[in-house]
Amino acid sequence: MLTCGMIDQNILIFVWLLLVAAVANNLIRRNASFVRTFYMFMLTTYVCALVAVTLFPIPFQAELLDVRRTKQVLFNNYYPFRTISEVLAHGDARVLLLQLGGNLLLLMPLTLLLPILFKRFRSFKSTIIVATAVSLIIEFLQLAISAVIGFTYRNADVDDILINVFGAMIGYGVYTVIAKIIFRRGSQ
């Protein structure tokens, strides 16, 4: 849980276990189907993974923070399309895959699972509002944690929000295609 002066992702394993137990208990009391229980398990696992990937590890040790502050290489981006254009113009394939591909895929599972599990998220608008809110919260938390520890440990980037939401739109599109196929099969 504490590695080299950092709070790492392992703490989320404990949180994940607590969440899975709470969700399972709730679903058992409601006599939920196996399929719904499986999708809730996937959503719980996804949310913990999302937090792990976007916010952890968080440095906290004074000596480590001092070293990081003197060697700061990350900067926040508040201008739309700046990072995207820089990565496309100067980034190698690895940077392109991590920066653009990772952000594109980040919220896809959310926009696939929410409409499956909850009727109120079966509209494009409601799903994209949630995806936008989640992306904004992630970037705000990265900015807030950076402010608290005194250096940019994760860069807050408006382009991440744009790419996350675009990926969420694609994820919702995949959901609608899958839902139509399943609905067609069910009506035959």
PDB file of C-alpha atoms in Angstrom, residues 76-182:
ATOM      1  CA  ASN A  76      -1.285  21.233 -17.093  1.00  0.00           C
ATOM      2  CA  ASN A  77      -3.019  22.088 -20.364  1.00  0.00           C
ATOM      3  CA  TYR A  78      -6.033  24.389 -20.372  1.00  0.00           C
ATOM      4  CA  TYR A  79      -6.143  24.982 -24.152  1.00  0.00           C
ATOM      5  CA  PRO A  80      -8.295  22.662 -26.295  1.00  0.00           C
ATOM      6  CA  PHE A  81      -6.441  20.592 -28.902  1.00  0.00           C
ATOM      7  CA  ARG A  82      -2.954  21.687 -27.765  1.00  0.00           C
ATOM      8  CA  THR A  83      -1.863  18.263 -26.493  1.00  0.00           C
ATOM      9  CA  ILE A  84      -3.642  16.459 -29.326  1.00  0.00           C
ATOM     10  CA  SER A  85      -1.860  18.528 -31.990  1.00  0.00           C
ATOM     11  CA  GLU A  86       1.529  18.183 -30.242  1.00  0.00           C
ATOM     12  CA  VAL A  87       1.190  14.407 -29.944  1.00  0.00           C
ATOM     13  CA  LEU A  88       0.102  14.081 -33.580  1.00  0.00           C
ATOM     14  CA  ALA A  89       2.914  16.356 -34.781  1.00  0.00           C
ATOM     15  CA  HIS A  90       5.799  15.183 -32.607  1.00  0.00           C
ATOM     16  CA  GLY A  91       4.802  12.077 -30.682  1.00  0.00           C
ATOM     17  CA  ASP A  92       6.103   8.648 -31.453  1.00  0.00           C
ATOM     18  CA  ALA A  93       3.787   5.657 -31.805  1.00  0.00           C
ATOM     19  CA  ARG A  94       4.046   4.766 -28.100  1.00  0.00           C
ATOM     20  CA  VAL A  95       3.075   8.272 -26.964  1.00  0.00           C
ATOM     21  CA  LEU A  96       0.260   8.345 -29.518  1.00  0.00           C
ATOM     22  CA  LEU A  97      -1.062   4.998 -28.305  1.00  0.00           C
ATOM     23  CA  LEU A  98      -0.831   5.893 -24.607  1.00  0.00           C
ATOM     24  CA  GLN A  99      -2.037   9.476 -24.759  1.00  0.00           C
ATOM     25  CA  LEU A 100      -4.731   9.352 -27.409  1.00  0.00           C
ATOM     26  CA  GLY A 101      -5.605   5.649 -27.394  1.00  0.00           C
ATOM     27  CA  GLY A 102      -5.678   5.376 -23.612  1.00  0.00           C
ATOM     28  CA  ASN A 103      -7.915   8.416 -23.225  1.00  0.00           C
ATOM     29  CA  LEU A 104     -10.167   7.217 -26.037  1.00  0.00           C
ATOM     30  CA  LEU A 105     -10.681   3.841 -24.331  1.00  0.00           C
ATOM     31  CA  LEU A 106     -10.844   5.137 -20.744  1.00  0.00           C
ATOM     32  CA  LEU A 107     -14.611   5.720 -20.468  1.00  0.00           C
ATOM     33  CA  MET A 108     -15.856   3.214 -23.048  1.00  0.00           C
ATOM     34  CA  PRO A 109     -16.606   0.531 -20.433  1.00  0.00           C
ATOM     35  CA  LEU A 110     -18.656   3.066 -18.472  1.00  0.00           C
ATOM     36  CA  THR A 111     -20.858   3.917 -21.449  1.00  0.00           C
ATOM     37  CA  LEU A 112     -21.303   0.231 -22.241  1.00  0.00           C
ATOM     38  CA  LEU A 113     -22.173  -0.854 -18.687  1.00  0.00           C
ATOM     39  CA  LEU A 114     -24.369   2.024 -17.482  1.00  0.00           C
ATOM     40  CA  PRO A 115     -27.113   1.575 -20.107  1.00  0.00           C
ATOM     41  CA  ILE A 116     -27.075  -2.195 -19.608  1.00  0.00           C
ATOM     42  CA  LEU A 117     -27.553  -1.833 -15.851  1.00  0.00           C
ATOM     43  CA  PHE A 118     -29.731   1.268 -15.504  1.00  0.00           C
ATOM     44  CA  LYS A 119     -32.666   2.313 -17.711  1.00  0.00           C
ATOM     45  CA  ARG A 120     -32.113   6.022 -17.051  1.00  0.00           C
ATOM     46  CA  PHE A 121     -28.768   5.801 -18.885  1.00  0.00           C
ATOM     47  CA  ARG A 122     -30.161   4.303 -22.069  1.00  0.00           C
ATOM     48  CA  SER A 123     -30.311   7.692 -23.762  1.00  0.00           C
ATOM     49  CA  PHE A 124     -27.273   9.164 -25.463  1.00  0.00           C
ATOM     50  CA  LYS A 125     -27.659  12.447 -23.587  1.00  0.00           C
ATOM     51  CA  SER A 126     -27.743  10.994 -20.062  1.00  0.00           C
ATOM     52  CA  THR A 127     -24.830   8.661 -20.722  1.00  0.00           C
ATOM     53  CA  ILE A 128     -22.654  11.392 -22.219  1.00  0.00           C
ATOM     54  CA  ILE A 129     -23.493  13.773 -19.361  1.00  0.00           C
ATOM     55  CA  VAL A 130     -22.262  11.147 -16.881  1.00  0.00           C
ATOM     56  CA  ALA A 131     -19.126  10.462 -18.956  1.00  0.00           C
ATOM     57  CA  THR A 132     -18.371  14.193 -19.175  1.00  0.00           C
ATOM     58  CA  ALA A 133     -18.885  14.585 -15.422  1.00  0.00           C
ATOM     59  CA  VAL A 134     -16.615  11.615 -14.669  1.00  0.00           C
ATOM     60  CA  SER A 135     -13.897  12.981 -16.952  1.00  0.00           C
ATOM     61  CA  LEU A 136     -14.162  16.455 -15.381  1.00  0.00           C
ATOM     62  CA  ILE A 137     -13.977  14.954 -11.879  1.00  0.00           C
ATOM     63  CA  ILE A 138     -10.862  12.946 -12.789  1.00  0.00           C
ATOM     64  CA  GLU A 139      -9.077  16.005 -14.187  1.00  0.00           C
ATOM     65  CA  PHE A 140     -10.174  18.157 -11.233  1.00  0.00           C
ATOM     66  CA  LEU A 141      -8.919  15.553  -8.738  1.00  0.00           C
ATOM     67  CA  GLN A 142      -5.570  15.341 -10.545  1.00  0.00           C
ATOM     68  CA  LEU A 143      -5.312  19.130 -10.368  1.00  0.00           C
ATOM     69  CA  ALA A 144      -6.413  19.256  -6.699  1.00  0.00           C
ATOM     70  CA  ILE A 145      -4.028  16.502  -5.576  1.00  0.00           C
ATOM     71  CA  SER A 146      -1.208  18.239  -7.452  1.00  0.00           C
ATOM     72  CA  ALA A 147      -2.055  21.499  -5.658  1.00  0.00           C
ATOM     73  CA  VAL A 148      -2.089  19.774  -2.261  1.00  0.00           C
ATOM     74  CA  ILE A 149       1.280  18.038  -2.728  1.00  0.00           C
ATOM     75  CA  GLY A 150       2.871  21.062  -4.397  1.00  0.00           C
ATOM     76  CA  PHE A 151       3.764  19.765  -7.865  1.00  0.00           C
ATOM     77  CA  THR A 152       2.063  18.346 -10.932  1.00  0.00           C
ATOM     78  CA  TYR A 153       2.127  14.614 -10.275  1.00  0.00           C
ATOM     79  CA  ARG A 154      -0.469  13.991 -13.006  1.00  0.00           C
ATOM     80  CA  ASN A 155      -1.204  16.599 -15.608  1.00  0.00           C
ATOM     81  CA  ALA A 156      -4.734  17.950 -15.829  1.00  0.00           C
ATOM     82  CA  ASP A 157      -5.495  18.347 -19.522  1.00  0.00           C
ATOM     83  CA  VAL A 158      -8.605  19.664 -21.249  1.00  0.00           C
ATOM     84  CA  ASP A 159      -7.736  17.443 -24.227  1.00  0.00           C
ATOM     85  CA  ASP A 160      -8.095  14.387 -21.987  1.00  0.00           C
ATOM     86  CA  ILE A 161     -11.698  15.430 -21.361  1.00  0.00           C
ATOM     87  CA  LEU A 162     -12.368  15.876 -25.082  1.00  0.00           C
ATOM     88  CA  ILE A 163     -10.863  12.495 -25.972  1.00  0.00           C
ATOM     89  CA  ASN A 164     -12.553  10.744 -23.021  1.00  0.00           C
ATOM     90  CA  VAL A 165     -15.964  12.052 -24.087  1.00  0.00           C
ATOM     91  CA  PHE A 166     -15.366  11.125 -27.724  1.00  0.00           C
ATOM     92  CA  GLY A 167     -14.430   7.610 -26.597  1.00  0.00           C
ATOM     93  CA  ALA A 168     -17.556   7.532 -24.422  1.00  0.00           C
ATOM     94  CA  MET A 169     -19.630   8.392 -27.501  1.00  0.00           C
ATOM     95  CA  ILE A 170     -18.057   5.483 -29.360  1.00  0.00           C
ATOM     96  CA  GLY A 171     -18.752   3.225 -26.364  1.00  0.00           C
ATOM     97  CA  TYR A 172     -22.393   4.275 -26.348  1.00  0.00           C
ATOM     98  CA  GLY A 173     -22.557   3.601 -30.091  1.00  0.00           C
ATOM     99  CA  VAL A 174     -21.241   0.080 -29.478  1.00  0.00           C
ATOM    100  CA  TYR A 175     -23.896  -0.363 -26.772  1.00  0.00           C
ATOM    101  CA  THR A 176     -26.691   0.677 -29.173  1.00  0.00           C
ATOM    102  CA  VAL A 177     -25.482  -1.768 -31.844  1.00  0.00           C
ATOM    103  CA  ILE A 178     -25.291  -4.606 -29.309  1.00  0.00           C
ATOM    104  CA  ALA A 179     -28.707  -3.695 -27.854  1.00  0.00           C
ATOM    105  CA  LYS A 180     -30.312  -3.722 -31.329  1.00  0.00           C
ATOM    106  CA  ILE A 181     -28.817  -7.130 -32.128  1.00  0.00           C
ATOM    107  CA  ILE A 182     -30.016  -8.579 -28.821  1.00  0.00           C
TER     108      ILE A 182
END
